[in-house]
mmCIF file of C-alpha atoms in Angstrom:
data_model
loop_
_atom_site.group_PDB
_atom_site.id
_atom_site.type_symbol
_atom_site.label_atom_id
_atom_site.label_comp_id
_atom_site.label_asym_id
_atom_site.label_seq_id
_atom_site.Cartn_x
_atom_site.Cartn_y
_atom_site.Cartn_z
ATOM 1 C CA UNK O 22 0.000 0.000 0.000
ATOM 2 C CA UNK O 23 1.461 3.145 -0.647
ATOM 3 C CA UNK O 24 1.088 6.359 2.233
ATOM 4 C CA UNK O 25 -0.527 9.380 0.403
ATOM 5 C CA UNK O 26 1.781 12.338 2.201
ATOM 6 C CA UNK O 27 -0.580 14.479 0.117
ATOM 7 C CA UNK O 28 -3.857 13.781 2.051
ATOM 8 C CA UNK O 29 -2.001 15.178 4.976
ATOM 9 C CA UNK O 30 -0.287 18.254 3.523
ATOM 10 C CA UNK O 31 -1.344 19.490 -0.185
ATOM 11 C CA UNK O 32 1.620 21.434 0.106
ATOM 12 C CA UNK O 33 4.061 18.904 0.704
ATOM 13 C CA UNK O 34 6.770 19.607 -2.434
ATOM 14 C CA UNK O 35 9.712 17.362 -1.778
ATOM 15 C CA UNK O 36 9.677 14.243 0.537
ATOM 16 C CA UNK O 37 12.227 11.013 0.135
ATOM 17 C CA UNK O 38 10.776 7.394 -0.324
ATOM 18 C CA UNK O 39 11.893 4.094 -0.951
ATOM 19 C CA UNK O 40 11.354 1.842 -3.708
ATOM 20 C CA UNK O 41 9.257 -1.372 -2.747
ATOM 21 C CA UNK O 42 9.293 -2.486 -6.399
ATOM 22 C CA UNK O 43 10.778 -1.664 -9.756
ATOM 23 C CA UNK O 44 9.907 -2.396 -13.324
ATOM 24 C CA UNK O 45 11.971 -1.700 -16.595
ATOM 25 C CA UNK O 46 10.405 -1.492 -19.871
ATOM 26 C CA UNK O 47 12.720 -1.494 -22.636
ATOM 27 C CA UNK O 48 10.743 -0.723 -25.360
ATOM 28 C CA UNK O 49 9.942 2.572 -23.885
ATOM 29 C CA UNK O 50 13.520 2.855 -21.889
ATOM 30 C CA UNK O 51 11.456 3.776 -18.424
ATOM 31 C CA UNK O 52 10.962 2.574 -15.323
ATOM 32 C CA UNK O 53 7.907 1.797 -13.299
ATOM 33 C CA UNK O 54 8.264 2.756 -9.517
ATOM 34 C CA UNK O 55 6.231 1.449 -6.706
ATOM 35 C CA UNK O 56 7.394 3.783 -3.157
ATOM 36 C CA UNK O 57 6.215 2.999 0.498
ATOM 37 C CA UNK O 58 4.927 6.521 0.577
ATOM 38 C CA UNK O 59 4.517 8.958 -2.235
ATOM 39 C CA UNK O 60 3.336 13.418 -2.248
ATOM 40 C CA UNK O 61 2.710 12.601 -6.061
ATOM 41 C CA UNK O 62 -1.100 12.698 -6.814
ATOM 42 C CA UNK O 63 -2.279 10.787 -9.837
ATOM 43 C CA UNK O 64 -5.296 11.551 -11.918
ATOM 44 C CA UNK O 65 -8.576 10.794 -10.423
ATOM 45 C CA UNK O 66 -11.844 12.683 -9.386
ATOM 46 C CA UNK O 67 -11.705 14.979 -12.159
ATOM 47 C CA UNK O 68 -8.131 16.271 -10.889
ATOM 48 C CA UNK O 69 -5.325 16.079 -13.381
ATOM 49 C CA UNK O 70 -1.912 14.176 -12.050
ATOM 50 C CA UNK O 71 1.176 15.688 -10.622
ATOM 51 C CA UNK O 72 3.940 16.676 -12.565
ATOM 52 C CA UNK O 73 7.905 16.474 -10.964
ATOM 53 C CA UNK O 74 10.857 13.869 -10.611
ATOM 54 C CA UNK O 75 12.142 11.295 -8.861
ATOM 55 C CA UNK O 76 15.800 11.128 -8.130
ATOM 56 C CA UNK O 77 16.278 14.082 -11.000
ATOM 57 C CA UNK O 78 14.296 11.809 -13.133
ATOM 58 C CA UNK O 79 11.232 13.357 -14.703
ATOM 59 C CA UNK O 80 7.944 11.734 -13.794
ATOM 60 C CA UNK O 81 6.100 10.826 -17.088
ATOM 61 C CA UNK O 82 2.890 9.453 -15.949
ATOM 62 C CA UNK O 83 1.234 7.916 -13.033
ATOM 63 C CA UNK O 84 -1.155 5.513 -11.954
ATOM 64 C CA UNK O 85 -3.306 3.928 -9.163
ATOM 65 C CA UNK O 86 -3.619 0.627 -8.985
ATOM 66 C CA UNK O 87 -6.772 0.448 -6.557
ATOM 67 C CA UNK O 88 -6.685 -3.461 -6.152
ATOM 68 C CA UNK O 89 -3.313 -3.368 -4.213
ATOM 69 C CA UNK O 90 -3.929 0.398 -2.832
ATOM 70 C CA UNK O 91 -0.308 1.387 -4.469
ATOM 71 C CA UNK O 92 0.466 4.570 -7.054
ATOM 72 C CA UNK O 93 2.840 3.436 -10.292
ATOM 73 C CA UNK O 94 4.926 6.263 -10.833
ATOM 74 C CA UNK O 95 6.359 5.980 -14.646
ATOM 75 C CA UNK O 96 10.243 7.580 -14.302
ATOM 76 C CA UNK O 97 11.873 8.727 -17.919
ATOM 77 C CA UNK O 98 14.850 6.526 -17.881
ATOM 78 C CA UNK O 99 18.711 8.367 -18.195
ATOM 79 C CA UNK O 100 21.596 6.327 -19.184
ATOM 80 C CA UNK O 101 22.821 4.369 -16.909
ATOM 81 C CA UNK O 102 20.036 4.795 -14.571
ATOM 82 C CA UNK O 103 18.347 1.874 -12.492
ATOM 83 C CA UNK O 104 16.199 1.338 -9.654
ATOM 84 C CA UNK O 105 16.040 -1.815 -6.999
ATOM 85 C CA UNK O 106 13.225 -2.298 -4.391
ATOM 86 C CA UNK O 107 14.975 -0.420 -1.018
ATOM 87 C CA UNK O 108 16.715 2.291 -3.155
ATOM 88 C CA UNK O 109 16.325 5.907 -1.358
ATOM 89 C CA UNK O 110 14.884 8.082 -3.653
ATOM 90 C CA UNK O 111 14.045 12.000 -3.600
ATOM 91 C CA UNK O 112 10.945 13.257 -5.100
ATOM 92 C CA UNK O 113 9.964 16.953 -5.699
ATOM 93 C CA UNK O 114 6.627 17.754 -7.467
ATOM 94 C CA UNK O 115 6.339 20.997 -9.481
ATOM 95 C CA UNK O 116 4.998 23.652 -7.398
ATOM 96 C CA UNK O 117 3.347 25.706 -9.316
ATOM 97 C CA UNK O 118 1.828 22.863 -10.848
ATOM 98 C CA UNK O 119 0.092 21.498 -8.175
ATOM 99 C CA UNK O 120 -0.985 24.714 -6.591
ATOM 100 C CA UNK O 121 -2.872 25.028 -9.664
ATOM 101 C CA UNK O 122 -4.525 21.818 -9.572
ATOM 102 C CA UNK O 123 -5.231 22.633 -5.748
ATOM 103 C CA UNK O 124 -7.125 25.945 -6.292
ATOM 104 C CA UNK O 125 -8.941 24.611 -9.166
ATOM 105 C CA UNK O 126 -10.489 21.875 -7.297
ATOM 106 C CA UNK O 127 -11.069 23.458 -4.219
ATOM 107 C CA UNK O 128 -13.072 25.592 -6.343
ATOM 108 C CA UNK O 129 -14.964 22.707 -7.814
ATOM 109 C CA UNK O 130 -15.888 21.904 -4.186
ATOM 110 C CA UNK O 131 -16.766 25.384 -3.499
ATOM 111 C CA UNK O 132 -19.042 25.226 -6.385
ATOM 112 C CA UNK O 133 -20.950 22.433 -4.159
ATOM 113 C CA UNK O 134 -21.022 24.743 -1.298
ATOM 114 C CA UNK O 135 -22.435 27.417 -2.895
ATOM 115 C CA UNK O 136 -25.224 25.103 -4.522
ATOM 116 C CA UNK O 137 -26.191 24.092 -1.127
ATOM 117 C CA UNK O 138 -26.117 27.228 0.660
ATOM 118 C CA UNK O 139 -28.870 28.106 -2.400
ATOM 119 C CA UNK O 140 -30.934 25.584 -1.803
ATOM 120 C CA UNK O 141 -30.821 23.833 -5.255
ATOM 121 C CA UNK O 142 -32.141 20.610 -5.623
ATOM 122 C CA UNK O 143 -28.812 19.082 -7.583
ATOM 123 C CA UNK O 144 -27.078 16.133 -6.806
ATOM 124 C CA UNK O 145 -23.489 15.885 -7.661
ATOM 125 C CA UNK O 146 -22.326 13.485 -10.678
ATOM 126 C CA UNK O 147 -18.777 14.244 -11.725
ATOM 127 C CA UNK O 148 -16.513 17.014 -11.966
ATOM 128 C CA UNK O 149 -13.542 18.136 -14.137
ATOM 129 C CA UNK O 150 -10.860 20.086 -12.741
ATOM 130 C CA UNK O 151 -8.266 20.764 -15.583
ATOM 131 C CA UNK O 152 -7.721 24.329 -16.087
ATOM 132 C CA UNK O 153 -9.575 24.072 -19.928
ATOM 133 C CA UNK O 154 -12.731 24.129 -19.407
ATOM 134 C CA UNK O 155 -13.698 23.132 -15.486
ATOM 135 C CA UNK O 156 -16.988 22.270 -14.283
ATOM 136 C CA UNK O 157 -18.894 20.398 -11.601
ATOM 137 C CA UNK O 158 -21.895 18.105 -13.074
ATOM 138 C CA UNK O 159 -25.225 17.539 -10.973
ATOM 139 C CA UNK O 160 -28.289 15.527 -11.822
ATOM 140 C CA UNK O 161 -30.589 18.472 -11.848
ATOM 141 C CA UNK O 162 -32.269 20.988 -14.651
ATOM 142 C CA UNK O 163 -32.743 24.619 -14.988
ATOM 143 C CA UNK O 164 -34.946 26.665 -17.405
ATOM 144 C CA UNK O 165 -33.230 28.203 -20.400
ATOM 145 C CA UNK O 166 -34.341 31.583 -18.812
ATOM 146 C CA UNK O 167 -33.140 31.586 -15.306
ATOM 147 C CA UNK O 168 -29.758 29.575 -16.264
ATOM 148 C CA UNK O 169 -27.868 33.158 -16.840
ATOM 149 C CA UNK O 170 -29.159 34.100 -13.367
ATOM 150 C CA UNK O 171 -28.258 31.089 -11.614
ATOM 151 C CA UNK O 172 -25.028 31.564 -12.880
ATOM 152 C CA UNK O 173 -24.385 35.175 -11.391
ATOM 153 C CA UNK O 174 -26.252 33.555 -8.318
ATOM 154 C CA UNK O 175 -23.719 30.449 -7.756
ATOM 155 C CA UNK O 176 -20.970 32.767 -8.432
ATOM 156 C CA UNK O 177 -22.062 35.443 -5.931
ATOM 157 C CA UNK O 178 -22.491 33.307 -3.083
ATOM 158 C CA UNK O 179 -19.025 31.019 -3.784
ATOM 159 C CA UNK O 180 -16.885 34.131 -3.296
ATOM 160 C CA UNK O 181 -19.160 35.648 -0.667
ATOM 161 C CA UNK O 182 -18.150 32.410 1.075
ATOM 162 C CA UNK O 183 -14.537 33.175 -0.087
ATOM 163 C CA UNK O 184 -14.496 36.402 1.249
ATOM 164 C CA UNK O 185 -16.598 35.811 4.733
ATOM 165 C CA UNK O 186 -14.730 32.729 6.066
ATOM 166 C CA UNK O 187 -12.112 33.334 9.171
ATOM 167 C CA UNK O 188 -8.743 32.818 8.546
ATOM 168 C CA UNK O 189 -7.957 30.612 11.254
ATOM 169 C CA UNK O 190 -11.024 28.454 9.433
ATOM 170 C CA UNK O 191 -8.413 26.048 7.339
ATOM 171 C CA UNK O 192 -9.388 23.415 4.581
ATOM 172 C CA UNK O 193 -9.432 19.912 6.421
ATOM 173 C CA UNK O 194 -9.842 16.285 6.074
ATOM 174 C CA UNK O 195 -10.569 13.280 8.132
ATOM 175 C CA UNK O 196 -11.103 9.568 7.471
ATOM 176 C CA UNK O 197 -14.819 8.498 7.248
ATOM 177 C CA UNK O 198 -16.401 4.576 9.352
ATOM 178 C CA UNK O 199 -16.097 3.177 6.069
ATOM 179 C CA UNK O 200 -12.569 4.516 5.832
ATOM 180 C CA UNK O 201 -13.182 7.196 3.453
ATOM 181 C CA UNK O 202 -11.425 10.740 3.237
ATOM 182 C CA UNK O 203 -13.630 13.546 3.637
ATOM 183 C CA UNK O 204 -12.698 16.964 2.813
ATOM 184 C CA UNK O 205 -14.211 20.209 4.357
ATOM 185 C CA UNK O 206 -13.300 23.658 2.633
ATOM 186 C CA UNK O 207 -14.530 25.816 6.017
ATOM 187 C CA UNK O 208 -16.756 24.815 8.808
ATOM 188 C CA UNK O 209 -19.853 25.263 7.197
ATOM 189 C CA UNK O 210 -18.666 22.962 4.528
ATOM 190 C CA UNK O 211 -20.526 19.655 5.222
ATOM 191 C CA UNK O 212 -17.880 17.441 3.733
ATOM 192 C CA UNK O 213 -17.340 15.570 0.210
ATOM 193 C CA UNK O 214 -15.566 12.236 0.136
ATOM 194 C CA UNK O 215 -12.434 13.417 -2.014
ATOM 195 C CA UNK O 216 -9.098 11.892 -2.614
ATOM 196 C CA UNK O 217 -6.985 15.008 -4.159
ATOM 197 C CA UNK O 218 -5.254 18.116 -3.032
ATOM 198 C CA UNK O 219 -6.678 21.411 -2.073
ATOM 199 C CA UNK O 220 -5.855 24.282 -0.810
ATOM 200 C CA UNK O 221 -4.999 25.350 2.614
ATOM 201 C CA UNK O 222 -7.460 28.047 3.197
ATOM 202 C CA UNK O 223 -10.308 28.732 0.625
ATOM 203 C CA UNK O 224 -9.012 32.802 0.380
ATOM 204 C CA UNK O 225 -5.997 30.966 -1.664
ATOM 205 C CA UNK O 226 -8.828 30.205 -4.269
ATOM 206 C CA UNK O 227 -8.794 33.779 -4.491
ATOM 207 C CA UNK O 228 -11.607 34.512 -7.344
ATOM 208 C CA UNK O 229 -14.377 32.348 -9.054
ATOM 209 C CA UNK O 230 -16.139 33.082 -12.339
ATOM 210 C CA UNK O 231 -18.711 30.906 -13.043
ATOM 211 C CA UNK O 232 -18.650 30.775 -16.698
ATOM 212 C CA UNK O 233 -22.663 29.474 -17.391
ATOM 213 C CA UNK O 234 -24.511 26.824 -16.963
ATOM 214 C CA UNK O 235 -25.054 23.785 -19.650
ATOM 215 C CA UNK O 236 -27.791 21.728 -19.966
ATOM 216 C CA UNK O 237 -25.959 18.191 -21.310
ATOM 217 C CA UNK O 238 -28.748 15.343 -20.869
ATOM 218 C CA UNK O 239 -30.088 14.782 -17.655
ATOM 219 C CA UNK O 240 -27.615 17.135 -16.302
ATOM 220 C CA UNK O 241 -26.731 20.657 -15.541
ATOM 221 C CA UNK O 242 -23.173 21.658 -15.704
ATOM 222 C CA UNK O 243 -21.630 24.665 -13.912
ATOM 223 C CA UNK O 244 -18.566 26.151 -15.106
ATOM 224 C CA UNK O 245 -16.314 27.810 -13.873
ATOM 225 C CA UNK O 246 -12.613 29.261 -13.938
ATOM 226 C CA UNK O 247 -10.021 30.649 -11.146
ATOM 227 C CA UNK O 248 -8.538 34.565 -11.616
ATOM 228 C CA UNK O 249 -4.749 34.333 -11.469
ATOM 229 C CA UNK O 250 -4.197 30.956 -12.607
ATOM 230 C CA UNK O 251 -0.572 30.444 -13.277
#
C-alpha cells in the first residue's frame, strides 16, 4: 500500500521514499516505480496528475492501482540509470503545478457549497478540474431563462463564502467509518468524500467566475474558472 503524504499536507513539495518495487520497460527505456509513501497525486476525481521527478528523473505518468492500494509512478529513464526495491529516492513535485490543480479543485468543491447554501435541488455526478474548461456536473435541470441568473447567483455566493470565512477556518480532512477521506473547505462545509489536493485556506482560491450553466442530458453543468491561474 502506498502512504498518500498528500492527504495530509497538499503542500508537501519534496519528501524522500523508498522503492518497494521496480519495473523496466525497454521498449519505452522507463521505469515503473512502486514507493512505500509517495506526495505525487495521480489523476482521479476529475483532478489532473502531478507533474515532478524522482531522483532528477522526470515523472512521465502515473497511476493507481486500486486493487493493491499502491500509485505506479512511470520515471523517464537516463543512461545508466536503475532502480532496486529499497533504493532511497528524492521526489519533488512541481509547485506551481500542483498549486494550480489545488485551487482549481477546491473551487470545484466550493461550487458544491455554494449550490447548497442556495438551496438547489442538484445532486453531484462528476466534476472536471483541468484548467480548460472546469466544471462540476449535478443531476438536476434549470430553465433556459433563469440559467444566466443562476449563474451570477452560484458565483455570488461562492466568493461571498470566499471572502466571509475566518482565517484561522483552514481546509481539512478526516477519514470516514467506512474509511473514506472527507474533505471540508470551512466549517460550514458539510464534507465531500475526495481523494486530491486542495488548498490550505479557501481565500488561496482567491476569485471564481462561473462561466454558465449547460444543460448536457439529464444534467446541468456549472462552469467555472479561477482569476490568477498560473
Amino acid at each position: 500500500m502506498t502512504e498518500r503524504l498528500y492527504f495530509n499536507d497538499s503542500y508537501c513539495f519534496e519528501a524522500s521514499s523508498l522503492v518497494t518495487k521496480a519495473e523496466f520497460d525497454t521498449e519505452k527505456s522507463e521505469w515503473s516505480l512502486v514507493l512505500d509513501r509517495t506526495i505525487f497525486h495521480p489523476s482521479g476525481g476529475g483532478q489532473p496528475s502531478d507533474e515532478g521527478q524522482i531522483s532528477s528523473h522526470r515523472v512521465l505518468s502515473l497511476a493507481t492501482d486500486k486493487d493493491l492500494a499502491i500509485i505506479r509512478h512511470n520515471v523517464a529513464c537516463k543512461e545508466g540509470a536503475s532502480f532496486s526495491p529499497g533504493d532511497l529516492v528524492f521526489l519533488k513535485v512541481d509547485e506551481v503545478v500542483r498549486r494550480r490543480h489545488a485551487r482549481l479543485h477546491s473551487a470545484g468543491h466550493l461550487m458544491d457549497v455554494a449550490v447548497r447554501k442556495m438551496g438547489l435541488m442538484f445532486e453531484p455526478s462528476k466534476a472536471y478540474h483541468y484548467p480548460e474548461g472546469s466544471y462540476v456536473e449535478y443531476h438536476g435541470s434549470v430553465p433556459v431563462e433563469e440559467r444566466e441568473l443562476i449563474a451570477k447567483k452560484i458565483m455570488s455566493v461562492a466568493n461571498e463564502t470566499i471572502q466571509k470565512t475566518k482565517d484561522t477556518d483552514l481546509v481539512k480532512s478526516r477519514v470516514g467509518e467506512d474509511g473514506t477521506r472527507l474533505v471540508f473547505l470551512s466549517s460550514e462545509d458539510i464534507g465531500c468524500p475526495c481523494g486530491g489536493t486542495h488548498v490550505k485556506h479557501v481565500k488561496e482560491i482567491e476569485h471564481v467566475t462561473v462561466t454558465r450553466l449547460v444543460k448536457k442530458k439529464k444534467f446541468i453543468r456549472v462552469c467555472y474558472s479561477v482569476t490568477n491561474l498560473q
